[in-house]
mmCIF file of C-alpha atoms in Angstrom:
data_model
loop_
_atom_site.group_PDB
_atom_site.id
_atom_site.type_symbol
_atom_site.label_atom_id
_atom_site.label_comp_id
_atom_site.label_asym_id
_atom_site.label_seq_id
_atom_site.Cartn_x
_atom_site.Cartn_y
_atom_site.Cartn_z
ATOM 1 C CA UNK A 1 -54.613 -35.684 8.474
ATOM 2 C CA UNK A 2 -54.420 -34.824 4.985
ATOM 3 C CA UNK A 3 -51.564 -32.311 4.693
ATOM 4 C CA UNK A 4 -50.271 -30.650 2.187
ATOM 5 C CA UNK A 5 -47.617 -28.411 4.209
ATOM 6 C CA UNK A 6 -44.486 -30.565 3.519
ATOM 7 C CA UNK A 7 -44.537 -31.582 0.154
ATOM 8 C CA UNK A 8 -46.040 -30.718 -3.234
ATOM 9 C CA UNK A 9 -47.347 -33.652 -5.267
ATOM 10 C CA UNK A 10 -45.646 -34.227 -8.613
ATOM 11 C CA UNK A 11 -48.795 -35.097 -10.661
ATOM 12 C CA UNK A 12 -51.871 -32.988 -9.342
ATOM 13 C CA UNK A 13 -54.460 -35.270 -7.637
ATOM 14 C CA UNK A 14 -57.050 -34.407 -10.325
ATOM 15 C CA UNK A 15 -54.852 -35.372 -13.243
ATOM 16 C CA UNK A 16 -54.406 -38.787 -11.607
ATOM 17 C CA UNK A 17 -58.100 -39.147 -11.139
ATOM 18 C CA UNK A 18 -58.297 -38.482 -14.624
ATOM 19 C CA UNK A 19 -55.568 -40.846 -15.338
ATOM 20 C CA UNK A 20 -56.971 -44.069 -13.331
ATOM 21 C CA UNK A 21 -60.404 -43.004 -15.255
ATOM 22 C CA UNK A 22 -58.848 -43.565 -18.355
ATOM 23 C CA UNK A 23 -57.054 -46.592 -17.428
ATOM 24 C CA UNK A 24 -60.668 -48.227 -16.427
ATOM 25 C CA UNK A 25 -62.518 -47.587 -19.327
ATOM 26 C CA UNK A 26 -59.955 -49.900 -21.477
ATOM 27 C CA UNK A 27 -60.668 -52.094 -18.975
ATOM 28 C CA UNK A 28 -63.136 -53.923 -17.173
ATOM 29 C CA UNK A 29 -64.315 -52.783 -13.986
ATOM 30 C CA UNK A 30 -62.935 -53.952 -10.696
ATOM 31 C CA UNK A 31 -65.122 -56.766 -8.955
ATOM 32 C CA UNK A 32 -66.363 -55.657 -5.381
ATOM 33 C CA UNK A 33 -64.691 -58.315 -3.489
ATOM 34 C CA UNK A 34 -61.501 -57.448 -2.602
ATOM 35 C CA UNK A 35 -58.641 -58.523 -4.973
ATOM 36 C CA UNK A 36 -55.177 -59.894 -3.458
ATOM 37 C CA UNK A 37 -54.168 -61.560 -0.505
ATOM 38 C CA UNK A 38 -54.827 -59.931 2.659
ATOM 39 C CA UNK A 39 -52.973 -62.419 4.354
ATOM 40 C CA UNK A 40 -49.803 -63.053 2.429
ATOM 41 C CA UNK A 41 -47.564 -61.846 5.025
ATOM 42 C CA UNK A 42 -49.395 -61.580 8.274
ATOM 43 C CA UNK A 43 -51.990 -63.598 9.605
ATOM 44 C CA UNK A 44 -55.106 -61.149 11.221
ATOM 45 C CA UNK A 45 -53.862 -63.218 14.701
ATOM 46 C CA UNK A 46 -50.654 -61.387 13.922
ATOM 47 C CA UNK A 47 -51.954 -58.179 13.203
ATOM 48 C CA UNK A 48 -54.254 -58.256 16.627
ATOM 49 C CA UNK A 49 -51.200 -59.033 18.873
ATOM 50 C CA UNK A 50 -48.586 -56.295 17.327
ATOM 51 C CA UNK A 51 -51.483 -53.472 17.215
ATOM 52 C CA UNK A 52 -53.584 -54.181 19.753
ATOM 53 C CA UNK A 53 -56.682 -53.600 17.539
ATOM 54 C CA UNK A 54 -59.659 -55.563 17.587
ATOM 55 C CA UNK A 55 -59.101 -58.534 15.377
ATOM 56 C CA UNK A 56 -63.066 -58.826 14.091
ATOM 57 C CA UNK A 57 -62.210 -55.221 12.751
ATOM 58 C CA UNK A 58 -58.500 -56.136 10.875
ATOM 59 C CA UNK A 59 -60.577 -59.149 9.394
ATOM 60 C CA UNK A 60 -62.737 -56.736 8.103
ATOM 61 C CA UNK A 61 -61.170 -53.593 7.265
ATOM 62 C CA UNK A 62 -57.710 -54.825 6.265
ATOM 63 C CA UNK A 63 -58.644 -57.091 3.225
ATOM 64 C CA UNK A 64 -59.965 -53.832 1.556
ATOM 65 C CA UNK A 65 -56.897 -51.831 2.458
ATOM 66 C CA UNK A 66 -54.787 -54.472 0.308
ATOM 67 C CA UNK A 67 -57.265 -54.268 -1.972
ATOM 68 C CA UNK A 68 -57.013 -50.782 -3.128
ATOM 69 C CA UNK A 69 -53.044 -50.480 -2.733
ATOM 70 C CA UNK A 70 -52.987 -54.009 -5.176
ATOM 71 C CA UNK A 71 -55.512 -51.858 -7.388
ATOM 72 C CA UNK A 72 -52.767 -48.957 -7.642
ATOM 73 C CA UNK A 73 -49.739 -51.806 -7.861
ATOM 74 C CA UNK A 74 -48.291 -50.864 -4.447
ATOM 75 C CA UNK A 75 -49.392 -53.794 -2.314
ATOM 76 C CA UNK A 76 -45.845 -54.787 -1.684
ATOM 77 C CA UNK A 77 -44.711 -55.837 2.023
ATOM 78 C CA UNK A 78 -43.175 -52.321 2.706
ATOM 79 C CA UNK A 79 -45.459 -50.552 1.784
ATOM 80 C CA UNK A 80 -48.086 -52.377 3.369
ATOM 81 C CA UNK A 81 -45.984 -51.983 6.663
ATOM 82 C CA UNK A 82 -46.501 -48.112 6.389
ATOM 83 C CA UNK A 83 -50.454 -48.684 5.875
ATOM 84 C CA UNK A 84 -50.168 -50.594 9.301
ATOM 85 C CA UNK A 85 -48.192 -48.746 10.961
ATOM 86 C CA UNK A 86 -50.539 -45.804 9.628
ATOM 87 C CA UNK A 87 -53.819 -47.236 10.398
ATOM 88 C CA UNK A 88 -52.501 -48.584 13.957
ATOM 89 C CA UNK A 89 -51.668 -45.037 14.581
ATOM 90 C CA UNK A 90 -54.426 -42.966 13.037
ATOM 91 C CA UNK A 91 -57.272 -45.230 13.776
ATOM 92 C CA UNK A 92 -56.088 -47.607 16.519
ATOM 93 C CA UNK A 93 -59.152 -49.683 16.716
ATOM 94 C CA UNK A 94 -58.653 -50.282 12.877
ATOM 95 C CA UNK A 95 -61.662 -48.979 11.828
ATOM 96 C CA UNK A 96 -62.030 -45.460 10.146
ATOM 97 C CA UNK A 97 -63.816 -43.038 12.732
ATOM 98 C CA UNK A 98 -64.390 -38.696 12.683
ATOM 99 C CA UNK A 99 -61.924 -36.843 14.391
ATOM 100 C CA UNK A 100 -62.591 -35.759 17.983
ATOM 101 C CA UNK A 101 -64.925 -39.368 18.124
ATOM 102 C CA UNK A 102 -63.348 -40.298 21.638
ATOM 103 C CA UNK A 103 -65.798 -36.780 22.910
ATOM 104 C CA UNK A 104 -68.669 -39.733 22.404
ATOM 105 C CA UNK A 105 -70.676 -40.649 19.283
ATOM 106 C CA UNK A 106 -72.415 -39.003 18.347
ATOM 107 C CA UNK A 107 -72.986 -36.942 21.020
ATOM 108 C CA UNK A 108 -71.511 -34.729 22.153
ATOM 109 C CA UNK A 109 -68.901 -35.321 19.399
ATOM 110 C CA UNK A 110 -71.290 -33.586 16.534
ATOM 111 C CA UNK A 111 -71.699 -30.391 18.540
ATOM 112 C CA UNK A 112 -68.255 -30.130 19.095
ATOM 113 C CA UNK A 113 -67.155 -29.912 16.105
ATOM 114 C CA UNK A 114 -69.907 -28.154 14.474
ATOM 115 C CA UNK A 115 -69.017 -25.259 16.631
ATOM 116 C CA UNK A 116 -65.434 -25.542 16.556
ATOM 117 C CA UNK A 117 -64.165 -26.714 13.271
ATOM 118 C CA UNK A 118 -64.285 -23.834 10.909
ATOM 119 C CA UNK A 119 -64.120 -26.803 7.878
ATOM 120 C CA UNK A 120 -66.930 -28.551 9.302
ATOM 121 C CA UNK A 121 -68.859 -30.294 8.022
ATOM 122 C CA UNK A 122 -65.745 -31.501 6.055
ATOM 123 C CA UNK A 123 -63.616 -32.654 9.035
ATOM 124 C CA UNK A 124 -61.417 -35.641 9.602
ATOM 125 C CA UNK A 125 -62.695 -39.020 8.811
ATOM 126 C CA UNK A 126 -60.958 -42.616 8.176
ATOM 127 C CA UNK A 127 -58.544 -44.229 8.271
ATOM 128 C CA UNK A 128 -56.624 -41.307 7.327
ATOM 129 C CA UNK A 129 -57.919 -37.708 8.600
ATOM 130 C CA UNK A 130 -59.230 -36.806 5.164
ATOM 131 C CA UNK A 131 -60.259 -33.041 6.313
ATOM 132 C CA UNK A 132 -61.274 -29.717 3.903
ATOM 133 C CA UNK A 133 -63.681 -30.190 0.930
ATOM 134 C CA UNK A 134 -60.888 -29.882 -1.350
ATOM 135 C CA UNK A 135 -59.990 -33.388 -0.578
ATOM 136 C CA UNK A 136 -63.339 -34.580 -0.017
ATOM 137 C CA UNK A 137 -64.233 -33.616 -3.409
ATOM 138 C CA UNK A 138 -60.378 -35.082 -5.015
ATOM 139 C CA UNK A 139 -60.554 -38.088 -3.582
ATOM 140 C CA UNK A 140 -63.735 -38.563 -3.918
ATOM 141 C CA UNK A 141 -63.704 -38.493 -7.573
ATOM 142 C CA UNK A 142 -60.033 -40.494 -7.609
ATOM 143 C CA UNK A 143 -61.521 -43.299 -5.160
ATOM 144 C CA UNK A 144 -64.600 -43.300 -7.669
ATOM 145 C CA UNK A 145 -62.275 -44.598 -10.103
ATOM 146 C CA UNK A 146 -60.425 -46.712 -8.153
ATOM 147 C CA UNK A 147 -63.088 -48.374 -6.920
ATOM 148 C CA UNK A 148 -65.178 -48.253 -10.341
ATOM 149 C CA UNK A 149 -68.642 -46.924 -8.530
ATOM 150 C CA UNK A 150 -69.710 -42.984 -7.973
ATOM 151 C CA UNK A 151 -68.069 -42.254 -4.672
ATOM 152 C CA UNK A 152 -69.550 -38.401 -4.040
ATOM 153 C CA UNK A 153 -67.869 -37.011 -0.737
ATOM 154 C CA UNK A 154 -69.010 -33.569 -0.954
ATOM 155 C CA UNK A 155 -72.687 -34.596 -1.106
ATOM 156 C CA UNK A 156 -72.316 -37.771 1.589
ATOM 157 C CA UNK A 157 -69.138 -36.809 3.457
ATOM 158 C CA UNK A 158 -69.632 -40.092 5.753
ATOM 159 C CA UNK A 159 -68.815 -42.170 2.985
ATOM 160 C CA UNK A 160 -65.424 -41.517 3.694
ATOM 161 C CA UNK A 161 -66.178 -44.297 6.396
ATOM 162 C CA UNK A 162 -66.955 -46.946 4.308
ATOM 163 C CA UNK A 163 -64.575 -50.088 4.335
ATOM 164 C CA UNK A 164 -63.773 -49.494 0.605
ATOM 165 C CA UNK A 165 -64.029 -45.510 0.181
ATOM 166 C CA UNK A 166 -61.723 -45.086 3.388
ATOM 167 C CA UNK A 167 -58.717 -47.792 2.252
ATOM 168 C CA UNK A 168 -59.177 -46.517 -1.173
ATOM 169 C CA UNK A 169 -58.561 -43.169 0.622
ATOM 170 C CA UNK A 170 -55.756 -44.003 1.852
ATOM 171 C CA UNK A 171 -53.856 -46.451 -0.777
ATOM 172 C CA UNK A 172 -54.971 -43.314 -3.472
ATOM 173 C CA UNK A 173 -53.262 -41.011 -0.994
ATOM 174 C CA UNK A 174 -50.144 -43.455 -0.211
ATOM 175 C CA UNK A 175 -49.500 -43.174 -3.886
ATOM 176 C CA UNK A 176 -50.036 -39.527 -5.194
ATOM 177 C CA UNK A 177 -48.932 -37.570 -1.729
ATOM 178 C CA UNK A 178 -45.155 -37.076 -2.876
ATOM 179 C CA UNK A 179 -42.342 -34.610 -2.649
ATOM 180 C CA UNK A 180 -41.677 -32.397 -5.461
ATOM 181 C CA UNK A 181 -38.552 -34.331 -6.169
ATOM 182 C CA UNK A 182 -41.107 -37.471 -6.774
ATOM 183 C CA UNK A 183 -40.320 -39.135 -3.715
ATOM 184 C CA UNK A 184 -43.266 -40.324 -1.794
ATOM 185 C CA UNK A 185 -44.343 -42.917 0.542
ATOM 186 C CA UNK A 186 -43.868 -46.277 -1.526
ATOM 187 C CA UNK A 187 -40.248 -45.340 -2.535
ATOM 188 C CA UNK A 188 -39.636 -44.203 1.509
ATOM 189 C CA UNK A 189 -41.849 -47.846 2.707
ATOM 190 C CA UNK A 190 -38.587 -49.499 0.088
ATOM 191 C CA UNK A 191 -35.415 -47.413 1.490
ATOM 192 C CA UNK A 192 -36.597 -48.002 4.711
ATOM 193 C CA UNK A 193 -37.090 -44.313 5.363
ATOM 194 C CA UNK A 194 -39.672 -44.667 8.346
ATOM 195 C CA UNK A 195 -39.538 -41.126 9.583
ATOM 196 C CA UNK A 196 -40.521 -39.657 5.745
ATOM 197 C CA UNK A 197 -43.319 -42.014 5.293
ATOM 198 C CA UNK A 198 -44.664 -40.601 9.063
ATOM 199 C CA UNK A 199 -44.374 -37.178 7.620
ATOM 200 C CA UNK A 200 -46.054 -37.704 4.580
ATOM 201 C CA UNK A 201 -49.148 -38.702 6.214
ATOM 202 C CA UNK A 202 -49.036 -36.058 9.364
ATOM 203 C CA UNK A 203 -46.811 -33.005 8.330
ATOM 204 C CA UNK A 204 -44.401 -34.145 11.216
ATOM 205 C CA UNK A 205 -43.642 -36.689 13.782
ATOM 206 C CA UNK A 206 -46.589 -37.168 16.022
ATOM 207 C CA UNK A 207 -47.073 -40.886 17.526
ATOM 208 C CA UNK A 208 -43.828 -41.589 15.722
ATOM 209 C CA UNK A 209 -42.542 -43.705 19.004
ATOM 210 C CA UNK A 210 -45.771 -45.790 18.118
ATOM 211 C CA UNK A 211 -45.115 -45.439 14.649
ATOM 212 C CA UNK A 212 -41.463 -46.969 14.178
ATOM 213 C CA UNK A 213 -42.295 -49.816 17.342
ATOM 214 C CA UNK A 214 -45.391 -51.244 14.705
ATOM 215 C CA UNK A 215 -42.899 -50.929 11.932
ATOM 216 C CA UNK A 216 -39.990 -53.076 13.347
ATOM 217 C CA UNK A 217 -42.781 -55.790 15.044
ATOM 218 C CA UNK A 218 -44.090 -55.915 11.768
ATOM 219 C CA UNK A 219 -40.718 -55.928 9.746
ATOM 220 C CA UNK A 220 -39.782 -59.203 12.159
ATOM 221 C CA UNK A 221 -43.264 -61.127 12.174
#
């Protein structure tokens, strides 16, 4: 989930929005096929037999992940081992769902959490839980210019389940969700700094056993 309890980003969200807008109108827009190798260091055979997840869904899904962290110029292998690790945690059938989905889509999931999520209907969706319509809205408007197409959570919050919207979520996030000191995910992904990257994401330590076995399967594949 979307936290902002344990750190305080360096650069606002918004300013970076503004930022990658800027940086996109000197140049051209991206193409909608996904750019990079998805495959560079793991085959999606690989991917299936360390997280367990569908591999029809990691053939889908994961070439747009690398996608939008080679977009932001954090598509590295550590890095990409947090996204994993992340996604195999978050959303183990690696595909981005609404939180309380294992209730039963879509009912009686909906009614759930229309009557008991006070931020509804802005609640968790992803790959990430991106939750509250102050998010929605930011990254909305940041993955807008990632991707270089209107991306308008606030009015369609179920975009955030797109292939594209929900790994631009999360690369966008991956990158601006740092410490005050500046020290965020990519730089923790580098040091090897596992339990900071896990924090980042959730505001503490939950699934972390799960967390740190896909990291070192995935560090040794």
């Amino acid at each position: 989930m979307l936290r902002r309890s344990q750190g305080h980003p360096g650069m606002s969200v918004r300013r970076a929005a503004v930022l990658i807008q800027q940086q996109r109108a000197r140049k051209p827009l991206p193409s909608p096929v996904p750019i990079g190798d998805p495959w560079q260091f793991w085959s999606a055979e690989i991917l299936h037999q360390i997280l367990g997840s569908p591999i029809g869904n990691i053939r889908v899904q994961w070439p747009f992940v690398v996608s939008a962290l080679t977009g932001l110029g954090i598509a590295d292998r550590p890095v990409q081992i947090a996204a994993l690790a992340t996604i195999g945690v978050e959303a183990g059938a690696f595909w981005p769902v609404r939180e309380a989905y294992y209730l039963g889509e879509p009912e009686p999931a909906e009614t759930w959490r229309r009557n008991n999520l006070w931020y509804y209907p802005w609640f968790g969706r992803g790959l990430i839980q991106l939750t509250h319509a102050g998010n929605y809205r930011t990254y909305g408007e940041m993955a807008s210019a990632l991707l270089g197409r209107p991306v308008d959570l606030i009015a369609r919050p179920d975009d955030a389940l797109l292939t594209d919207v929900s790994a631009a979520v999360l690369a966008l996030y991956f990158m601006h969700h740092i410490y005050q000191s500046g020290y965020g995910i990519p730089a923790a992904a580098r040091a090897g700094d596992w339990p900071t990257t896990r924090i980042l994401v959730n505001g503490g330590l939950t699934g972390y056993s799960d967390y740190i076995s896909y990291v070192r399967q995935l560090e040794a594949a």
